[in-house]
Coordinates of C-alpha atoms and ligand atoms in Angstrom, one line a residue:
M1 CA -41.1 9.8 -31.9
S2 CA -38.8 12.7 -32.2
S3 CA -35.7 12.9 -30.0
F4 CA -34.9 16.2 -28.2
S5 CA -33.0 17.4 -25.2
L6 CA -33.7 19.8 -22.4
H7 CA -31.3 21.7 -20.2
G8 CA -31.9 22.6 -16.6
V9 CA -30.3 22.9 -13.2
A10 CA -28.7 19.7 -11.9
V11 CA -29.6 19.1 -8.3
S12 CA -28.6 15.5 -7.7
S13 CA -26.0 13.7 -9.8
G14 CA -25.9 10.3 -11.4
I15 CA -27.4 9.0 -14.6
T16 CA -30.8 7.3 -14.9
I17 CA -32.7 5.9 -17.8
G18 CA -36.4 5.2 -17.6
K19 CA -39.9 6.0 -18.6
A20 CA -41.6 9.3 -17.9
H21 CA -44.4 9.4 -15.5
L22 CA -46.2 12.8 -15.6
I23 CA -47.3 14.2 -12.2
S24 CA -50.2 16.5 -13.0
N25 CA -51.8 19.4 -11.5
A26 CA -55.3 18.0 -12.4
L27 CA -57.0 21.3 -11.7
L28 CA -55.1 23.0 -14.6
E29 CA -56.3 20.3 -17.0
V30 CA -60.0 20.3 -16.6
A31 CA -61.8 20.7 -19.9
H32 CA -65.5 21.7 -20.4
Y33 CA -67.7 19.6 -22.6
E34 CA -71.4 19.1 -23.0
I35 CA -73.2 16.0 -22.0
P36 CA -76.4 15.2 -24.0
E37 CA -79.6 14.8 -22.0
K38 CA -79.6 11.1 -22.2
G39 CA -76.0 10.9 -20.9
I40 CA -76.6 12.8 -17.7
A41 CA -77.5 9.8 -15.6
A42 CA -74.3 8.0 -16.7
E43 CA -72.2 11.2 -16.0
I44 CA -73.7 11.3 -12.4
K45 CA -72.8 7.6 -12.1
R46 CA -69.3 8.4 -13.2
F47 CA -69.1 11.1 -10.5
N48 CA -70.4 8.7 -7.8
E49 CA -67.9 6.1 -8.8
A50 CA -65.0 8.6 -8.6
I51 CA -66.1 9.5 -5.1
K52 CA -66.2 5.8 -4.2
S53 CA -62.8 5.2 -5.7
V54 CA -61.2 8.1 -3.8
K55 CA -62.9 6.9 -0.5
N56 CA -61.4 3.4 -1.1
D57 CA -58.0 4.9 -1.7
L58 CA -58.1 7.0 1.4
N59 CA -59.3 4.1 3.5
A60 CA -56.5 1.9 2.1
I61 CA -53.9 4.7 2.9
H62 CA -55.4 4.8 6.4
K63 CA -54.9 1.1 6.9
A64 CA -51.4 1.1 5.5
L65 CA -50.1 4.0 7.6
P66 CA -46.9 2.9 9.2
K67 CA -47.0 3.3 13.0
S68 CA -44.3 6.0 13.0
L69 CA -46.4 8.2 10.7
V70 CA -49.8 7.8 12.4
G71 CA -50.0 10.9 14.6
D72 CA -52.2 13.4 13.1
L73 CA -52.5 11.8 9.7
H74 CA -55.6 10.0 10.8
A75 CA -57.3 13.3 11.5
F76 CA -56.1 14.6 8.2
L77 CA -57.5 11.5 6.3
N78 CA -60.7 11.8 8.3
T79 CA -61.2 15.4 7.2
H80 CA -60.8 14.3 3.6
L81 CA -63.3 11.5 4.0
A82 CA -65.7 13.9 5.6
I83 CA -65.5 16.2 2.6
L84 CA -66.2 13.3 0.3
A85 CA -69.4 12.6 2.4
D86 CA -70.5 16.2 2.5
K87 CA -74.1 16.4 1.3
S88 CA -74.0 19.9 0.0
F89 CA -70.8 19.3 -1.9
L90 CA -72.2 16.1 -3.5
D91 CA -75.7 17.4 -4.2
G92 CA -74.3 20.8 -5.4
T93 CA -72.0 19.1 -8.0
K94 CA -74.7 16.7 -9.3
K95 CA -77.1 19.7 -9.6
I96 CA -74.5 21.5 -11.8
I97 CA -74.1 18.4 -14.0
R98 CA -77.9 18.3 -14.6
Q99 CA -78.5 22.0 -15.0
E100 CA -75.4 22.9 -17.1
Q101 CA -75.4 19.5 -18.9
C102 CA -71.7 19.4 -18.4
N103 CA -69.0 16.8 -17.6
A104 CA -68.4 15.8 -14.0
E105 CA -64.9 17.3 -13.9
W106 CA -66.2 20.7 -15.0
A107 CA -69.0 20.6 -12.5
I108 CA -66.6 19.7 -9.7
K109 CA -64.4 22.7 -10.7
L110 CA -67.3 25.1 -10.7
Q111 CA -68.4 23.8 -7.3
L112 CA -64.9 24.1 -6.0
D113 CA -64.7 27.7 -7.2
M114 CA -67.8 28.5 -5.2
I115 CA -66.6 26.8 -2.1
I116 CA -63.2 28.6 -2.3
E117 CA -64.9 31.9 -2.5
Q118 CA -66.8 31.1 0.7
F119 CA -63.7 30.0 2.5
D120 CA -61.9 33.2 1.6
T121 CA -64.4 35.2 3.5
F122 CA -63.8 33.4 6.7
T123 CA -61.9 35.4 9.3
D124 CA -61.0 32.3 11.4
A125 CA -57.6 31.0 10.3
Y126 CA -58.5 27.4 11.0
L127 CA -61.5 27.5 8.8
R128 CA -59.7 29.3 6.1
E129 CA -57.0 26.6 6.1
R130 CA -59.6 23.9 5.5
K131 CA -59.8 25.3 1.9
Q132 CA -56.5 23.4 1.2
D133 CA -58.1 20.1 2.3
V134 CA -61.0 20.7 -0.1
I135 CA -58.6 21.4 -3.0
Q136 CA -56.6 18.3 -2.2
V137 CA -59.7 16.1 -2.2
V138 CA -60.9 17.7 -5.5
E139 CA -57.5 17.1 -7.0
R140 CA -57.8 13.4 -6.1
M141 CA -61.2 13.1 -7.6
L142 CA -60.2 14.9 -10.8
K143 CA -57.3 12.6 -11.2
V144 CA -59.6 9.6 -11.0
L145 CA -62.1 11.1 -13.5
L146 CA -59.3 12.1 -15.9
G147 CA -58.0 8.6 -15.8
H148 CA -54.7 9.8 -14.4
Q149 CA -51.9 7.4 -13.7
R150 CA -52.6 7.1 -10.0
A151 CA -53.3 3.4 -10.4
K152 CA -50.5 3.0 -12.8
L153 CA -48.0 4.5 -10.4
N154 CA -49.0 1.9 -7.9
N155 CA -48.8 -0.9 -10.4
G156 CA -45.4 0.5 -11.6
S157 CA -44.1 0.4 -8.1
K158 CA -45.4 -3.2 -7.6
Q159 CA -44.0 -4.6 -10.8
N160 CA -40.6 -3.1 -10.8
N161 CA -40.4 -1.1 -7.5
G162 CA -40.6 2.1 -9.6
K163 CA -37.0 1.5 -10.5
D164 CA -37.4 2.8 -14.1
I165 CA -40.0 5.5 -13.4
I166 CA -38.9 9.1 -13.8
L167 CA -41.3 11.6 -12.3
V168 CA -41.9 14.6 -14.5
A169 CA -43.7 17.5 -12.8
H170 CA -44.3 21.2 -13.3
D171 CA -43.4 21.8 -9.7
I172 CA -43.4 19.8 -6.5
S173 CA -44.0 21.2 -3.0
P174 CA -41.5 20.2 -0.3
A175 CA -44.5 18.5 1.4
D176 CA -45.1 16.3 -1.8
A177 CA -41.4 15.6 -2.2
I178 CA -41.1 14.3 1.4
Q179 CA -43.9 11.9 0.5
F180 CA -42.0 10.6 -2.5
K181 CA -39.4 9.4 0.0
H182 CA -41.7 6.5 0.8
N183 CA -41.7 5.4 -2.8
Q184 CA -38.9 4.4 -5.1
F185 CA -38.3 6.2 -8.3
A186 CA -35.4 6.3 -10.7
G187 CA -35.3 10.1 -11.3
F188 CA -37.1 13.3 -10.8
I189 CA -37.4 16.4 -13.1
T190 CA -39.4 19.6 -12.8
D191 CA -40.1 22.8 -14.9
V192 CA -39.4 25.3 -12.1
G193 CA -37.4 25.8 -8.9
G194 CA -34.0 27.1 -7.9
A195 CA -30.9 25.0 -7.0
T196 CA -31.2 25.7 -3.3
S197 CA -35.0 25.6 -3.1
H198 CA -36.3 23.2 -0.5
T199 CA -37.8 21.1 -3.3
A200 CA -34.3 20.8 -4.8
I201 CA -32.9 20.0 -1.4
L202 CA -35.4 17.2 -0.9
A203 CA -34.9 16.0 -4.4
R204 CA -31.2 15.7 -3.5
S205 CA -32.1 13.7 -0.4
L206 CA -34.2 11.2 -2.5
N207 CA -30.7 10.3 -3.7
I208 CA -31.8 9.9 -7.3
P209 CA -30.7 11.9 -10.4
S210 CA -32.7 15.1 -10.4
I211 CA -32.9 18.2 -12.6
I212 CA -35.1 21.3 -12.0
A213 CA -35.8 24.5 -13.9
L214 CA -36.3 22.6 -17.2
Q215 CA -39.0 25.2 -18.2
R216 CA -41.4 23.1 -20.3
A217 CA -40.5 19.4 -19.5
R218 CA -44.0 18.7 -18.2
D219 CA -45.6 20.0 -21.5
L220 CA -43.1 18.5 -23.9
I221 CA -42.6 15.0 -22.5
K222 CA -45.3 12.5 -22.9
E223 CA -46.3 9.6 -20.5
D224 CA -44.1 6.6 -20.9
E225 CA -41.6 8.2 -23.2
V226 CA -38.1 6.9 -22.7
I227 CA -35.9 9.6 -21.1
I228 CA -32.3 9.8 -19.9
V229 CA -31.6 12.1 -16.9
D230 CA -28.0 13.2 -16.6
G231 CA -28.1 14.6 -13.1
S232 CA -24.5 15.6 -13.3
Q233 CA -24.8 17.8 -16.4
G234 CA -28.4 18.9 -16.0
V235 CA -29.5 17.4 -19.3
V236 CA -32.6 15.4 -20.1
I237 CA -32.7 13.5 -23.4
V238 CA -36.1 12.4 -24.6
N239 CA -36.6 9.4 -26.9
P240 CA -32.8 8.9 -27.4
S241 CA -31.5 7.1 -30.4
K242 CA -29.9 3.7 -29.9
E243 CA -26.4 5.1 -30.2
I244 CA -27.1 7.7 -27.5
L245 CA -28.8 5.2 -25.3
D246 CA -25.8 2.9 -25.5
Q247 CA -23.4 5.7 -24.7
Y248 CA -25.4 6.6 -21.6
V249 CA -25.7 3.0 -20.4
L250 CA -21.9 3.0 -20.5
R251 CA -21.6 6.3 -18.7
Q252 CA -24.1 5.1 -16.1
Q253 CA -21.9 2.0 -15.4
Q254 CA -18.8 4.3 -15.1
W255 CA -20.6 6.5 -12.7
Q256 CA -21.7 3.5 -10.6
L257 CA -18.1 2.3 -10.6
E258 CA -16.9 5.7 -9.4
Q259 CA -19.4 5.5 -6.5
Q260 CA -18.1 2.1 -5.5
K261 CA -14.6 3.4 -5.5
L262 CA -15.6 6.3 -3.4
S263 CA -17.0 4.0 -0.8
L264 CA -13.4 2.7 -0.2
I265 CA -12.6 6.0 1.6
K266 CA -15.6 5.8 3.9
A267 CA -13.5 4.9 7.0
T268 CA -10.5 7.1 6.1
V269 CA -9.9 10.0 8.5
T270 CA -10.8 13.3 6.8
K271 CA -7.7 15.5 6.6
T272 CA -5.9 17.7 4.1
V273 CA -2.6 16.6 2.5
D274 CA -0.8 18.8 5.1
G275 CA -2.7 17.1 8.0
T276 CA -5.5 19.5 9.0
A277 CA -8.5 17.6 10.3
I278 CA -11.9 18.4 8.8
T279 CA -15.3 17.5 10.2
L280 CA -17.9 16.2 7.7
L281 CA -21.5 16.1 9.1
A282 CA -24.8 15.2 7.5
N283 CA -28.0 17.2 6.9
I284 CA -31.2 15.3 7.5
E285 CA -35.0 16.0 7.2
S286 CA -36.4 13.2 9.3
D287 CA -35.4 10.4 11.7
E288 CA -35.6 7.9 8.9
S289 CA -32.3 8.8 7.3
I290 CA -30.0 7.1 9.9
A291 CA -28.9 4.1 7.8
E292 CA -28.0 6.5 5.0
I293 CA -25.9 8.6 7.5
H294 CA -24.0 5.6 8.7
A295 CA -23.3 4.5 5.1
S296 CA -22.0 8.0 4.2
G297 CA -19.2 8.1 6.7
A298 CA -20.5 11.3 8.3
T299 CA -19.3 11.8 11.8
G300 CA -22.4 13.5 13.1
I301 CA -25.5 15.4 12.1
G302 CA -24.8 19.1 11.4
L303 CA -28.4 20.1 10.5
F304 CA -31.6 18.3 11.4
R305 CA -34.3 20.3 9.5
T306 CA -37.2 19.7 11.9
E307 CA -39.8 21.6 9.9
F308 CA -40.4 18.5 7.8
L309 CA -41.8 16.8 10.8
Y310 CA -44.6 19.4 10.6
M311 CA -45.6 18.7 7.0
N312 CA -48.4 16.6 5.4
R313 CA -50.6 16.9 8.5
S314 CA -53.1 19.4 9.9
L315 CA -51.8 19.7 13.5
P316 CA -48.1 20.1 14.5
P317 CA -46.4 17.1 16.2
D318 CA -46.8 17.3 20.0
E319 CA -44.0 17.2 22.5
E320 CA -44.0 13.4 22.8
E321 CA -43.9 12.8 19.1
Q322 CA -41.0 15.2 18.6
F323 CA -39.2 13.8 21.6
I324 CA -39.4 10.3 20.1
A325 CA -38.1 11.5 16.8
Y326 CA -35.2 13.4 18.3
K327 CA -34.4 10.6 20.8
N328 CA -34.2 8.0 18.0
V329 CA -31.7 10.1 16.2
A330 CA -29.7 10.8 19.3
L331 CA -29.6 7.1 20.3
A332 CA -28.6 6.0 16.8
M333 CA -25.8 8.6 16.6
K334 CA -24.4 7.5 20.0
K335 CA -21.8 10.1 21.1
S336 CA -21.7 11.9 17.8
A337 CA -23.1 15.4 17.6
V338 CA -26.7 15.8 16.5
I339 CA -27.5 19.5 15.8
I340 CA -31.2 20.0 15.9
R341 CA -32.5 23.1 14.2
T342 CA -35.7 24.6 15.7
L343 CA -38.6 25.1 13.4
D344 CA -37.8 27.0 10.2
L345 CA -41.3 27.2 8.8
G346 CA -42.4 29.8 6.3
A347 CA -41.7 31.1 2.7
D348 CA -41.2 28.1 0.5
K349 CA -41.4 25.7 3.5
Q350 CA -45.1 25.6 4.1
A351 CA -46.8 23.0 6.2
N352 CA -50.5 24.2 6.0
L353 CA -51.1 23.5 9.6
S354 CA -54.5 24.5 10.9
N355 CA -53.3 26.3 14.0
I356 CA -50.1 27.9 12.8
E357 CA -50.1 30.7 10.2
T358 CA -46.8 31.4 8.5
S359 CA -45.8 34.0 6.0
N360 CA -45.3 32.8 2.5
T361 CA -42.8 35.5 1.7
A362 CA -39.1 35.1 2.4
L363 CA -39.1 38.4 4.3
G364 CA -42.1 37.6 6.5
L365 CA -43.1 35.9 9.8
R366 CA -41.0 32.8 9.6
A367 CA -38.5 30.6 11.5
V368 CA -37.4 32.2 14.8
R369 CA -39.7 35.2 14.3
L370 CA -42.7 32.9 14.2
C371 CA -41.5 30.9 17.2
L372 CA -41.0 34.1 19.2
T373 CA -44.5 35.3 18.2
E374 CA -46.0 32.0 19.2
P375 CA -43.8 31.0 22.1
H376 CA -45.8 27.8 22.7
I377 CA -44.3 26.4 19.5
F378 CA -40.8 27.1 20.9
H379 CA -41.7 25.8 24.3
T380 CA -43.0 22.4 23.0
Q381 CA -40.0 22.0 20.8
F382 CA -37.4 23.0 23.4
R383 CA -38.9 20.6 25.9
A384 CA -38.8 17.8 23.3
I385 CA -35.2 18.5 22.3
L386 CA -34.1 18.9 25.9
R387 CA -35.7 15.6 27.0
A388 CA -34.0 13.9 24.0
S389 CA -30.6 15.5 25.0
H390 CA -30.5 13.0 27.9
Y391 CA -29.9 10.2 25.3
G392 CA -27.1 11.5 23.1
N393 CA -25.0 14.5 22.1
I394 CA -27.7 16.9 21.0
K395 CA -27.1 20.6 20.3
I396 CA -29.7 23.3 19.5
L397 CA -29.5 25.5 16.4
I398 CA -31.7 28.6 15.9
P399 CA -32.6 29.6 12.3
M400 CA -32.8 33.1 10.7
L401 CA -31.4 35.1 13.6
T402 CA -31.2 38.8 12.7
S403 CA -30.6 40.6 16.0
L404 CA -29.2 39.9 19.5
S405 CA -32.6 40.7 21.0
E406 CA -34.1 37.8 19.2
L407 CA -31.3 35.6 20.5
R408 CA -31.9 36.9 24.1
Q409 CA -35.6 36.2 23.9
T410 CA -34.9 32.8 22.6
K411 CA -32.5 32.1 25.5
L412 CA -35.2 33.2 28.0
L413 CA -37.7 30.7 26.5
L414 CA -35.1 28.0 26.5
A415 CA -34.3 28.7 30.2
H416 CA -38.0 28.5 31.0
A417 CA -38.4 25.2 29.2
K418 CA -35.4 23.9 31.3
E419 CA -37.0 25.1 34.5
T420 CA -40.2 23.3 33.8
L421 CA -38.3 20.0 33.2
I422 CA -36.3 20.5 36.4
K423 CA -39.6 21.0 38.3
E424 CA -40.9 17.8 36.9
N425 CA -37.7 15.9 37.6
I426 CA -37.2 15.0 33.9
P427 CA -33.5 14.5 33.1
F428 CA -31.8 16.5 30.3
N429 CA -28.4 17.9 29.5
Q430 CA -28.3 21.2 31.5
H431 CA -25.2 22.3 29.5
I432 CA -26.7 21.7 26.1
Q433 CA -25.0 23.9 23.5
L434 CA -26.8 26.6 21.7
G435 CA -25.9 27.7 18.1
G436 CA -27.2 30.1 15.6
M437 CA -27.7 30.0 11.8
I438 CA -25.9 32.9 10.1
E439 CA -28.0 33.2 7.0
I440 CA -29.2 36.8 7.0
P441 CA -26.7 39.5 6.0
A442 CA -27.4 41.5 9.2
A443 CA -26.2 38.5 11.2
A444 CA -23.2 37.8 9.1
L445 CA -22.1 41.4 9.4
N446 CA -22.6 41.2 13.1
A447 CA -21.1 37.7 13.4
K448 CA -18.7 38.7 16.2
A449 CA -21.5 39.5 18.5
F450 CA -23.3 36.3 17.7
A451 CA -20.1 34.3 18.2
R452 CA -19.7 35.9 21.6
E453 CA -23.2 35.0 22.7
L454 CA -23.5 31.5 21.2
D455 CA -21.6 28.2 21.5
F456 CA -21.3 27.7 17.7
L457 CA -22.3 29.2 14.4
S458 CA -23.6 27.5 11.2
I459 CA -23.7 29.4 8.0
G460 CA -26.8 28.9 5.9
T461 CA -25.4 29.9 2.5
N462 CA -28.7 29.1 0.7
D463 CA -30.5 32.0 2.5
L464 CA -27.4 34.1 2.9
T465 CA -27.0 34.2 -0.9
Q466 CA -30.7 34.8 -1.5
Y467 CA -30.8 37.7 1.0
T468 CA -27.5 39.3 0.0
L469 CA -28.3 39.3 -3.7
A470 CA -32.1 39.8 -3.4
V471 CA -32.7 36.8 -5.5
D472 CA -35.5 34.4 -4.6
R473 CA -33.9 31.0 -4.2
T474 CA -37.0 29.3 -5.6
D475 CA -37.5 31.4 -8.7
S476 CA -36.1 29.8 -11.8
T477 CA -36.5 33.1 -13.8
V478 CA -33.8 34.7 -11.7
A479 CA -31.7 31.5 -11.1
H480 CA -28.9 32.9 -13.3
L481 CA -28.5 35.7 -10.8
Y482 CA -28.2 33.4 -7.8
N483 CA -24.5 32.9 -7.3
S484 CA -22.8 32.2 -4.0
L485 CA -19.5 33.2 -5.4
H486 CA -20.6 36.8 -5.6
P487 CA -17.8 38.8 -3.8
S488 CA -20.3 40.2 -1.3
V489 CA -21.5 36.7 -0.3
L490 CA -18.0 35.5 0.1
F491 CA -17.1 38.5 2.2
L492 CA -20.0 37.7 4.6
I493 CA -19.0 34.0 4.8
A494 CA -15.3 35.0 5.4
N495 CA -16.4 37.5 8.1
T496 CA -18.4 34.8 9.9
I497 CA -15.6 32.2 9.8
E498 CA -13.1 34.8 11.1
A499 CA -15.4 35.9 13.9
G500 CA -15.8 32.3 15.0
A501 CA -12.0 31.7 14.8
K502 CA -11.2 34.8 16.9
L503 CA -13.6 33.8 19.7
G504 CA -12.8 30.1 19.5
K505 CA -16.3 29.1 18.4
S506 CA -16.8 26.4 15.8
V507 CA -18.3 27.5 12.5
S508 CA -19.7 25.2 9.9
V509 CA -21.4 25.7 6.5
C510 CA -24.7 23.8 6.3
G511 CA -26.1 25.3 3.1
E512 CA -25.7 23.6 -0.3
M513 CA -22.3 25.2 -0.9
A514 CA -20.9 22.6 1.6
G515 CA -21.7 19.7 -0.6
D516 CA -20.5 21.3 -3.9
I517 CA -17.1 19.8 -4.7
Q518 CA -16.3 22.8 -6.9
L519 CA -16.3 24.9 -3.8
T520 CA -14.6 22.6 -1.3
K521 CA -11.1 24.1 -1.8
L522 CA -12.4 27.6 -1.7
L523 CA -14.2 27.0 1.7
L524 CA -11.1 25.3 3.1
G525 CA -8.9 28.2 2.0
M526 CA -11.4 30.5 3.7
G527 CA -10.7 28.7 7.0
L528 CA -13.7 26.5 7.1
R529 CA -13.1 23.3 9.1
Q530 CA -16.6 21.9 9.4
F531 CA -19.0 21.1 6.6
S532 CA -22.5 19.8 6.8
M533 CA -24.3 18.4 3.7
H534 CA -26.6 15.7 2.3
P535 CA -25.1 12.3 3.1
S536 CA -24.8 11.4 -0.6
Q537 CA -22.3 14.2 -1.1
I538 CA -20.0 13.4 1.8
L539 CA -17.6 11.0 0.1
S540 CA -17.0 13.2 -2.9
V541 CA -16.3 16.1 -0.7
K542 CA -14.0 13.9 1.5
Q543 CA -12.1 12.9 -1.6
R544 CA -11.5 16.6 -2.5
I545 CA -10.3 17.3 1.0
L546 CA -7.8 14.4 0.9
Q547 CA -6.3 15.9 -2.2
T548 CA -6.1 19.5 -0.9
N549 CA -2.8 21.1 0.1
L550 CA -4.3 23.6 2.5
N551 CA -1.2 25.9 2.6
K552 CA -1.2 26.4 -1.1
V553 CA -5.0 26.8 -1.4
T554 CA -5.2 29.3 1.5
K555 CA -2.7 31.7 -0.3
V556 CA -4.8 31.6 -3.5
V557 CA -8.1 32.0 -1.7
N558 CA -6.8 35.1 0.2
R559 CA -6.2 36.6 -3.3
I560 CA -9.7 35.6 -4.4
L561 CA -11.3 37.2 -1.4
K562 CA -9.7 40.5 -2.4
M563 CA -11.5 40.4 -5.8
D564 CA -14.5 42.6 -6.4
D565 CA -15.7 41.2 -9.7
L566 CA -17.8 38.0 -9.8
A567 CA -16.5 37.0 -13.3
K568 CA -12.9 37.1 -12.0
T569 CA -13.8 35.2 -8.8
E570 CA -15.5 32.5 -10.8
M571 CA -12.5 32.1 -13.1
Q572 CA -10.1 31.8 -10.1
V573 CA -12.2 29.3 -8.3
K574 CA -12.3 27.2 -11.5
K575 CA -8.5 27.4 -11.6
L576 CA -8.3 26.3 -8.0
N577 CA -9.9 23.1 -9.0
L578 CA -7.6 22.3 -11.9
Ligands
LIG1 C1 -29.5 27.6 4.4 O1 -30.3 28.6 4.3 O2 -28.4 27.6 3.8 C2 -29.9 26.5 5.2 C3 -29.0 25.5 5.4 O3 -31.2 26.4 5.6 P1 -32.4 26.0 4.7 O4 -31.9 25.6 3.3 O5 -33.2 24.9 5.4 O6 -33.2 27.3 4.6
LIG2 MG1 -32.0 28.8 5.6

């Protein structure tokens, strides 16, 4: 076995050593081969057995669903079971096996192509969306027929809790990644993706070493090969020699020791050397992350990305389900702030809901635009958040604002949701604070107006960088052009921080920049006093802050902000960290 290494974009640090487990896109791997006449009956039997196996799997998932996840997942599983029982699908596939004398996988693929063609002609959005269900069921069937490691994954998790399994995938959707949260793996690597794509953000929240944009990892790495994932350097070493392995075991131990040392500052008050207090908040994707937040030393939640509540299901969560999720977080955080961002669906964050159609482009109908177009989404979510506000210190954050008119329409809808609760005598915090994400250049340039009309601002540097530089944050082919240190991006961030300071409104950064220790001093020098990041990054950022002399750093940063050349800016930021 030859040893080789791959380089990608590190998204979650730490070192892990384990065995590769390939996550496949089964549809891409279907081969066509002929079945002799006398083998047809056996091939049909193989097809029937695959159907039975998938049905058993789905029924087992159905039974094992934790109460907190039940909701619409039952309906989702039932849809999949119904597809498996569909007579025209079953008979059609068997007919192809007989007539074409081909393998079951190929017949399924042909049958799927025909079905997809029909779905594409439907004008009804609900029916069109069912196509996705059929594809998912077919994927499951193909994985069984191709002998994929579905069973092995389960065995692996049983035998060793998945502790030495490293997932190797071409790409993983945010919806898939959130499902991985329910399993334990040692590492996670993909061929594509950008450092601030939602898949990367979720990989980070899995809290295991992860690397993306490795280009051909899925092709080059074989099942069960031993791999080292160095999530700090973005390097994967496949089939390492004994010497390399020993070196990495040592480095892994050192890294773990450093993490233990960091935990000693958990209770230390966060302030710079010259005594300026800094607030460190956590970003979360579900109400399941509370234990992690408490362990991180975060003093509140700066960004609750609610769109993940809408994924892996066919209908959105209703008011009651959302209320319970928000209330759980509010109660768990006691008096600490919980900033709940309203639905930011669209572009790379797709939920495939049957009754909500979102744009799949970054410039389309997404986030607040979607909620204003379909006000019932806003109404349900506002009511749920407002009801939960009675149980803790909740604030509302609106994503992707571009203009004041969007903000005003949003305020009207919020006021209407409040009125309905008052009429029903349902308690809520009538003075709930309203904040806005500054993540579109138009909003950052007009930050003063947004600061005037809002209680607080939160800078989404992930999108702000994408939109300022016209670089798709999910596209690995332009990842080298995605750089938040670009003078124009820094100008917009500085403009927003200044607008907040002038009007006495708090400003935080909740994009990935906030958790990058290479940028902590820069942001402090720019005047930022509130950071929100993934819980696993909080202690390292805190350590940086405790070592920062704010006076000194501010002077250097003021000079950096005058630079107009990215290369020079990068060099100076590097120096700042020496
Ligand atoms: C951002 O854009 O920086 C942000 C925090 O929002 P998201 O990553 O969820 O788009
Ligand atoms: Mg964003």
